[in-house]
Short mmCIF file of C-alpha atoms and ligand atoms in Angstrom, two decimals:
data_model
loop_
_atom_site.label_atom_id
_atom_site.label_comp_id
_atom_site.label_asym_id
_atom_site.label_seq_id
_atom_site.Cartn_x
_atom_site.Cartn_y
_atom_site.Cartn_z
CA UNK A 1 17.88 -1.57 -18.65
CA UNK A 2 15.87 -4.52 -17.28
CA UNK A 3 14.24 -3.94 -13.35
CA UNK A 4 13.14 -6.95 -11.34
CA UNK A 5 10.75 -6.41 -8.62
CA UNK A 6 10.89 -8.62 -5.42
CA UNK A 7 7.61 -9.09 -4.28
CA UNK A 8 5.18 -10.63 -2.03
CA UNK A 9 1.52 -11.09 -3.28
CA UNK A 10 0.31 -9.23 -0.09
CA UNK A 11 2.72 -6.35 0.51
CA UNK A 12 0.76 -3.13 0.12
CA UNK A 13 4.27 -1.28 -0.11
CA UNK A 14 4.85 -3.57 -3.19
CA UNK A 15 1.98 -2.01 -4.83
CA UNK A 16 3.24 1.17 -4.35
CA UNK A 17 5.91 0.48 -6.91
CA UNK A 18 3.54 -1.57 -8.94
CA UNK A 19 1.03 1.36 -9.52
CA UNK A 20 4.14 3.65 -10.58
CA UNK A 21 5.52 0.95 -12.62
CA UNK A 22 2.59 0.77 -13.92
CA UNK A 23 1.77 4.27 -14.76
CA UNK A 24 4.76 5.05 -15.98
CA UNK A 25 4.37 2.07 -18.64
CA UNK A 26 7.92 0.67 -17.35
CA UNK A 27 8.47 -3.16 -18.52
CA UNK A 28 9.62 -4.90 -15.65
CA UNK A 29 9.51 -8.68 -13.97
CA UNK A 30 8.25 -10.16 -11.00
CA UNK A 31 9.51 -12.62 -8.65
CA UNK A 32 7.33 -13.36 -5.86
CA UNK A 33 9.01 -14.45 -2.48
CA UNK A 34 7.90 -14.62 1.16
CA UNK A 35 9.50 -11.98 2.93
CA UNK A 36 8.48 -13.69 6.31
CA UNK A 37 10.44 -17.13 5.09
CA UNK A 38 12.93 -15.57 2.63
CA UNK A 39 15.62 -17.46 0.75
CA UNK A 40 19.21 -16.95 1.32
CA UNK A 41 19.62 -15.04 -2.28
CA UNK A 42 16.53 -12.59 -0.41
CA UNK A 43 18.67 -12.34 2.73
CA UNK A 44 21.85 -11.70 0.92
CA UNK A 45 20.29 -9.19 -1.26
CA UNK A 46 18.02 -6.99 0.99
CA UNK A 47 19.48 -5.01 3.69
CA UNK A 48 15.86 -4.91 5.88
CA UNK A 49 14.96 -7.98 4.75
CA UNK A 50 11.90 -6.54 3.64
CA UNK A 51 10.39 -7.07 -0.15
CA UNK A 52 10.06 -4.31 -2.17
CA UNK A 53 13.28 -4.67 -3.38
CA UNK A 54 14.19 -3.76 -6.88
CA UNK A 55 16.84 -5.10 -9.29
CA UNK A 56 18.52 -3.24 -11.56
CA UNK A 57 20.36 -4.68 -14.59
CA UNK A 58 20.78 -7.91 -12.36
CA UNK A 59 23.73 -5.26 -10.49
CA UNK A 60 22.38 -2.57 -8.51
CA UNK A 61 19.85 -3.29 -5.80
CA UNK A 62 17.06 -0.89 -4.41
CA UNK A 63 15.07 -0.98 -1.33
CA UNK A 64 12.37 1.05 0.51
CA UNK A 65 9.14 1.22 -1.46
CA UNK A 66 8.79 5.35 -1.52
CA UNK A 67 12.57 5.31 -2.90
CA UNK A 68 12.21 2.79 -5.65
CA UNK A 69 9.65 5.23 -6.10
CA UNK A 70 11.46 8.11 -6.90
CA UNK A 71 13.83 6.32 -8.75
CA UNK A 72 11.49 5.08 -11.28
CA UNK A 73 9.95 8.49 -11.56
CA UNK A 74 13.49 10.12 -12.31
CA UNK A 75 14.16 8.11 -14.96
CA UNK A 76 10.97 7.93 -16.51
CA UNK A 77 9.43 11.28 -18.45
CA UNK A 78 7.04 13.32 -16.53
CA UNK A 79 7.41 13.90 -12.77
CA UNK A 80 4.99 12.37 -10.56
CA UNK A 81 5.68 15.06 -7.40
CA UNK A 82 4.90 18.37 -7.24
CA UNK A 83 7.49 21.09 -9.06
CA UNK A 84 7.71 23.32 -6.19
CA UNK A 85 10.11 22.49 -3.17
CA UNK A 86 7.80 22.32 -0.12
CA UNK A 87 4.96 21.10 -1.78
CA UNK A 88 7.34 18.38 -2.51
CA UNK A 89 8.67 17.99 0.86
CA UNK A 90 4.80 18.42 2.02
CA UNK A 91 4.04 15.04 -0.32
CA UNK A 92 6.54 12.69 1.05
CA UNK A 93 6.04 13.69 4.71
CA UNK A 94 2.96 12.42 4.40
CA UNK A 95 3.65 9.44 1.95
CA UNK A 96 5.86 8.54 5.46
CA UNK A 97 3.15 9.50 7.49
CA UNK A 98 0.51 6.57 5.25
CA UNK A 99 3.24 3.62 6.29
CA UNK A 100 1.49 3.73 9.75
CA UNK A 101 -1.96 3.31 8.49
CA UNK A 102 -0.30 0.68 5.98
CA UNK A 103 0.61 -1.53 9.25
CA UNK A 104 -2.52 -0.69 10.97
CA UNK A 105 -4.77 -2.68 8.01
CA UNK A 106 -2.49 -5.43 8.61
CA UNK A 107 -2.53 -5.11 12.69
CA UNK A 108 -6.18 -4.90 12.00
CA UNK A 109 -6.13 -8.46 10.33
CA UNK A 110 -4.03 -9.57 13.13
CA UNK A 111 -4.83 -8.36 16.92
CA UNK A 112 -6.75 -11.30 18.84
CA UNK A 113 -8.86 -9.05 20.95
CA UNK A 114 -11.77 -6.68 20.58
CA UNK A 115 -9.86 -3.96 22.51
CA UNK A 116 -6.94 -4.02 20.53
CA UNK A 117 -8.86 -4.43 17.51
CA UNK A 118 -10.91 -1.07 18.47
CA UNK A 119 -7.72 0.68 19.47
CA UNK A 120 -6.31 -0.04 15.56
CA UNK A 121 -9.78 0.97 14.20
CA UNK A 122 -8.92 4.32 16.36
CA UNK A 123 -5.94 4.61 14.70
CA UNK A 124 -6.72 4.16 11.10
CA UNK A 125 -9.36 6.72 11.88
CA UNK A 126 -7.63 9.28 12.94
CA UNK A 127 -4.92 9.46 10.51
CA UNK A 128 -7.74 9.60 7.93
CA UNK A 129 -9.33 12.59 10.00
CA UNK A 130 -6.46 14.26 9.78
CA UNK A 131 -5.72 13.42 5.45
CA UNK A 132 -9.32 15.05 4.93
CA UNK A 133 -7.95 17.94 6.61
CA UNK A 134 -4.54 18.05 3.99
CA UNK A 135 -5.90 16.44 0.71
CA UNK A 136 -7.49 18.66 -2.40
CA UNK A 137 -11.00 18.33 -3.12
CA UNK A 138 -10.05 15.91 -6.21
CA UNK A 139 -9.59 13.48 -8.18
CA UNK A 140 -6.54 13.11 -6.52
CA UNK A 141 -4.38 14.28 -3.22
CA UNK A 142 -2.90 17.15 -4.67
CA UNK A 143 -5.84 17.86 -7.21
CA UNK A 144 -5.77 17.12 -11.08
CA UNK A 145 -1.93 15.93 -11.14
CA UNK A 146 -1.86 11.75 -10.25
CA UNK A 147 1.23 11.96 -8.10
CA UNK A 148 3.67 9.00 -5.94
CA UNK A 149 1.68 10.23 -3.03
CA UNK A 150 -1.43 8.72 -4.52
CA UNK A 151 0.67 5.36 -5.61
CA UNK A 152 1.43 5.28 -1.64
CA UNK A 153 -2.35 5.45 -0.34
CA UNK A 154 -3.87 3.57 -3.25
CA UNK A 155 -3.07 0.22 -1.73
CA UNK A 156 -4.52 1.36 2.33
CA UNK A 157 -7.67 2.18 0.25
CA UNK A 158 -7.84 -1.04 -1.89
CA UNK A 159 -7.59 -2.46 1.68
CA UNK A 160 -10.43 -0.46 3.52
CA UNK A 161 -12.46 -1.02 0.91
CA UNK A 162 -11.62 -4.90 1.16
CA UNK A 163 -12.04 -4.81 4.62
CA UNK A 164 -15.32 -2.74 4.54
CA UNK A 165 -17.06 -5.65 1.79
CA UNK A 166 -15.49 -8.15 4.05
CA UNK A 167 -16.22 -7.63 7.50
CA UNK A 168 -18.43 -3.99 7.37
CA UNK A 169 -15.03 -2.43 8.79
CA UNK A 170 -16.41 1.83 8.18
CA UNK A 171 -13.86 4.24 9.07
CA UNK A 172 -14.33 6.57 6.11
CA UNK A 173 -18.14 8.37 7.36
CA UNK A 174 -18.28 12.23 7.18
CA UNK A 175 -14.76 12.23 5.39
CA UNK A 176 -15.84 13.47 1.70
CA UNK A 177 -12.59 14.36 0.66
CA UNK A 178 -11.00 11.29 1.29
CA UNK A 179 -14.15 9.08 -0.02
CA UNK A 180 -13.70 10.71 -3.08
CA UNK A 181 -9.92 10.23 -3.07
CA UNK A 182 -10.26 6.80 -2.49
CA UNK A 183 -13.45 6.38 -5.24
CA UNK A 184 -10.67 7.91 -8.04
CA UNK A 185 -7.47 6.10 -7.10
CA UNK A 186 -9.79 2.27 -6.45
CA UNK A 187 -10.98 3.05 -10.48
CA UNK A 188 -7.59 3.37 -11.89
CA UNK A 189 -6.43 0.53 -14.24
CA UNK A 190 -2.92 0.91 -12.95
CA UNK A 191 -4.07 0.60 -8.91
CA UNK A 192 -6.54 -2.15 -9.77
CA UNK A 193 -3.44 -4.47 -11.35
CA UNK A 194 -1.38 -3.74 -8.47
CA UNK A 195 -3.55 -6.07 -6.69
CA UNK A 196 -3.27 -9.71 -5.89
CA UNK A 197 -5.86 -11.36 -7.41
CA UNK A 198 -6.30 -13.57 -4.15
CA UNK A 199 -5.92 -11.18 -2.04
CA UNK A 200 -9.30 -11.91 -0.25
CA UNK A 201 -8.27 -15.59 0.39
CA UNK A 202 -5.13 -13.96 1.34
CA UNK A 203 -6.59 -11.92 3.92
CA UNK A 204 -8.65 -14.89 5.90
CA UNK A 205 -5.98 -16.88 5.81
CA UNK A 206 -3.82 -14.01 7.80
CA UNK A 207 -6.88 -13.68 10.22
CA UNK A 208 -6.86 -17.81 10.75
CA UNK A 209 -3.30 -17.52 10.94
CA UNK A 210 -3.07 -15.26 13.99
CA UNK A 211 -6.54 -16.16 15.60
CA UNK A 212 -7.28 -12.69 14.78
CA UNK A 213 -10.87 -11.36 16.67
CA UNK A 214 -11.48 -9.69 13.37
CA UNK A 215 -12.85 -13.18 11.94
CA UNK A 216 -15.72 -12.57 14.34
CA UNK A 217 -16.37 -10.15 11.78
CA UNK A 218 -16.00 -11.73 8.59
CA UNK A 219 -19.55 -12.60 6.81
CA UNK A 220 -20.28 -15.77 5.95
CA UNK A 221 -19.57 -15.41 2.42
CA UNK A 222 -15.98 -15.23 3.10
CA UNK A 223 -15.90 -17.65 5.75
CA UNK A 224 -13.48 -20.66 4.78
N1 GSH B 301 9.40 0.71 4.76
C1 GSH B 301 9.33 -0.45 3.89
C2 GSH B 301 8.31 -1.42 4.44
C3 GSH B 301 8.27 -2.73 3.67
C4 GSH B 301 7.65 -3.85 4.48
O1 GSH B 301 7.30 -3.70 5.64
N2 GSH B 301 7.56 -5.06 3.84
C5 GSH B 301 7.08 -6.22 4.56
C6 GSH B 301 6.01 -6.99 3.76
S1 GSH B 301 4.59 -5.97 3.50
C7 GSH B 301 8.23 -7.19 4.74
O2 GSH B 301 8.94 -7.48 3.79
N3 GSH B 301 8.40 -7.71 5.95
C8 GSH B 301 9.36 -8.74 6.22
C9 GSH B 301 9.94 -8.59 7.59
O3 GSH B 301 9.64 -7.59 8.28
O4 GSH B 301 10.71 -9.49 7.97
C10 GSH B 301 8.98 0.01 2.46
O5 GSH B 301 8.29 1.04 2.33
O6 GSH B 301 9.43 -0.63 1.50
#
């Protein structure tokens, strides 16, 4: 079987697949494309138009990041979800519920005022408020077991913590469940290579990009 992933260097729902991918030790290609600008083959082949997408034997396409997800765990030994029912359905109600905070580090990167900017801040706040109050006390959300809910939220972490180093963005104070979910996911091989190695430039160049108020923020290290 050969899988091709469709990518774009700074989709965080590509990294979901990347980290189980990766986990699972499933070989697998890349092919980088910019979802925003696709070509045709892209359009053709994606019925969203949104990248992940993933390939299968060059016949059989894929979409929706915690789907690809699922796939790759079912055919791969070992499950990554939970073996009872509703703990299950518990897990991928909130895997949906982390797509929000998923857009809100990219709204983040993008809103040209300090209102809006405070009102996203809000957001990604509260939706972590509420994770302390559902996640174990560690290493991971559901305890000893690495599961696909942790492949979802690894890539919002990589991108608080990003966001902290780059522009002192805290959201995560008085959250110790969370901090520590974030500290075991951010040292995981797997999570760390699911990251764009320019994903710093990356991000400034979003924030130039929309005039973001966010850059008002950036310290001067990372200034262009
Ligand atoms: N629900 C989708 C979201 C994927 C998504 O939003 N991908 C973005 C890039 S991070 C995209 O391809 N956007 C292109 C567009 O909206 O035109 C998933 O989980 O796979």
């Amino acid at each position: 079987m050969t899988l091709e992933l469709i990518s774009s260097d700074r989709c965080p729902f590509v990294q979901r697949s990347i980290i189980t991918l990766e986990h699972k030790s499933v070989p697998y290609t890349i092919t980088y494309i910019d979802p925003y600008d696709p070509p045709e083959w892209f359009s053709a082949l994606s019925p969203l138009g949104k990248v992940p997408v993933l390939k299968i034997d060059d016949r059989e396409v894929l979409f929706e990041s915690a789907v690809i997800n699922e796939y790759l765990d079912e055919i791969t030994p070992g499950s990554m979800h939970p073996a009872d029912p509703l703990e299950k359905a518990k897990n991928r109600a909130w895997i949906e519920f982390g797509a929000g905070s998923l857009g809100n580090t990219f709204n983040i990167m993008a809103v040209e005022s300090e209102a809006e900017y405070n009102k996203v801040k809000q957001a990604l706040r509260d939706a972590l408020e509420r994770l302390e109050g559902v996640c174990s006390d560690g290493p991971y959300f559901n305890g000893e077991h690495f599961s696909l809910i942790d492949t979802s939220y690894a890539p919002l972490f990589i991108r608080l913590s990003l966001l902290q180093e780059m522009t002192g963005l805290s959201v995560m104070e008085g959250l110790p469940k969370v901090t520590r979910w974030q500290a075991s996911l951010l040292a995981l091989p797997e999570v760390q290579k699911s990251r764009a190695p320019n994903l710093q430039t990356r991000f400034v160049e979003l924030m130039q990009q929309k005039k973001a108020w966010g850059l008002s923020l950036l310290k001067p290290e990372y200034l262009p």
